[in-house]
Short mmCIF file of C-alpha atoms in Angstrom, two decimals:
data_model
loop_
_atom_site.label_atom_id
_atom_site.label_comp_id
_atom_site.label_asym_id
_atom_site.label_seq_id
_atom_site.Cartn_x
_atom_site.Cartn_y
_atom_site.Cartn_z
CA UNK A 1 -13.49 0.94 -6.97
CA UNK A 2 -10.83 2.64 -4.86
CA UNK A 3 -9.57 6.20 -5.11
CA UNK A 4 -6.02 7.07 -4.09
CA UNK A 5 -4.96 10.53 -2.97
CA UNK A 6 -1.26 10.81 -3.82
CA UNK A 7 0.75 13.63 -2.26
CA UNK A 8 4.31 14.85 -2.88
CA UNK A 9 5.44 17.61 -0.52
CA UNK A 10 8.69 19.44 -1.30
CA UNK A 11 10.42 20.87 1.78
CA UNK A 12 12.62 23.98 1.88
CA UNK A 13 15.82 21.88 1.83
CA UNK A 14 14.80 20.15 -1.40
CA UNK A 15 13.67 16.79 -0.03
CA UNK A 16 10.33 15.37 -1.18
CA UNK A 17 7.93 13.45 1.06
CA UNK A 18 5.51 11.25 -0.88
CA UNK A 19 2.40 9.62 0.58
CA UNK A 20 -0.73 7.84 -0.60
CA UNK A 21 -4.05 7.17 1.09
CA UNK A 22 -6.81 4.96 -0.33
CA UNK A 23 -10.54 5.72 -0.11
CA UNK A 24 -13.63 3.70 -1.05
CA UNK A 25 -15.73 6.79 -1.69
CA UNK A 26 -14.83 9.46 -4.24
CA UNK A 27 -16.27 12.22 -2.05
CA UNK A 28 -13.92 11.25 0.78
CA UNK A 29 -10.98 11.32 -1.65
CA UNK A 30 -12.03 14.74 -2.94
CA UNK A 31 -12.32 16.05 0.60
CA UNK A 32 -8.81 14.82 1.45
CA UNK A 33 -7.52 16.31 -1.83
CA UNK A 34 -8.90 19.77 -1.04
CA UNK A 35 -7.76 19.61 2.59
CA UNK A 36 -4.20 18.80 1.47
CA UNK A 37 -4.18 21.68 -1.04
CA UNK A 38 -5.37 24.09 1.66
CA UNK A 39 -2.65 22.82 4.01
CA UNK A 40 -0.03 23.35 1.31
CA UNK A 41 -1.13 26.91 0.66
CA UNK A 42 -0.96 27.76 4.37
CA UNK A 43 2.26 25.89 5.18
CA UNK A 44 5.44 27.70 6.12
CA UNK A 45 7.46 24.46 5.92
CA UNK A 46 6.77 23.49 2.28
CA UNK A 47 8.00 24.89 -1.03
CA UNK A 48 5.38 23.06 -3.09
CA UNK A 49 2.62 20.53 -2.63
CA UNK A 50 1.46 18.25 -5.46
CA UNK A 51 -1.79 16.33 -4.96
CA UNK A 52 -3.63 13.90 -7.26
CA UNK A 53 -6.70 11.67 -7.12
CA UNK A 54 -6.16 8.41 -9.01
CA UNK A 55 -8.71 5.64 -9.48
CA UNK A 56 -8.12 1.91 -9.67
CA UNK A 57 -9.75 2.16 -13.11
CA UNK A 58 -6.56 3.88 -14.32
CA UNK A 59 -8.05 7.36 -14.55
CA UNK A 60 -6.63 10.56 -13.09
CA UNK A 61 -9.54 12.43 -11.56
CA UNK A 62 -7.67 15.51 -10.39
CA UNK A 63 -4.11 16.77 -10.11
CA UNK A 64 -2.82 20.08 -8.83
CA UNK A 65 0.50 21.59 -7.77
CA UNK A 66 0.58 24.60 -5.48
CA UNK A 67 3.48 26.86 -4.66
CA UNK A 68 3.62 27.34 -0.90
CA UNK A 69 4.29 31.01 -0.34
CA UNK A 70 4.78 30.68 3.42
CA UNK A 71 8.07 28.81 2.99
CA UNK A 72 9.32 31.25 0.37
CA UNK A 73 8.46 34.19 2.60
CA UNK A 74 10.18 32.57 5.60
CA UNK A 75 13.33 31.88 3.56
CA UNK A 76 13.63 35.53 2.48
CA UNK A 77 13.35 36.76 6.09
CA UNK A 78 16.39 34.76 7.24
#
């Protein structure tokens, strides 16, 4: 079975950048999932970061949306 890590990053201007990476091992997918969430929380270029782990069996193993405070803080300083 394959696991897909699906990402949707919303930039300050409102555009959304989607991406998907496939993994054979669930642990690798979970590692990528947590790494992406950490990046989103620390980013000063994103407004939000939505990440999900989907399996080829049709199940959703995890989904999370984080608000990226760095971008909001940078926008208020301008």
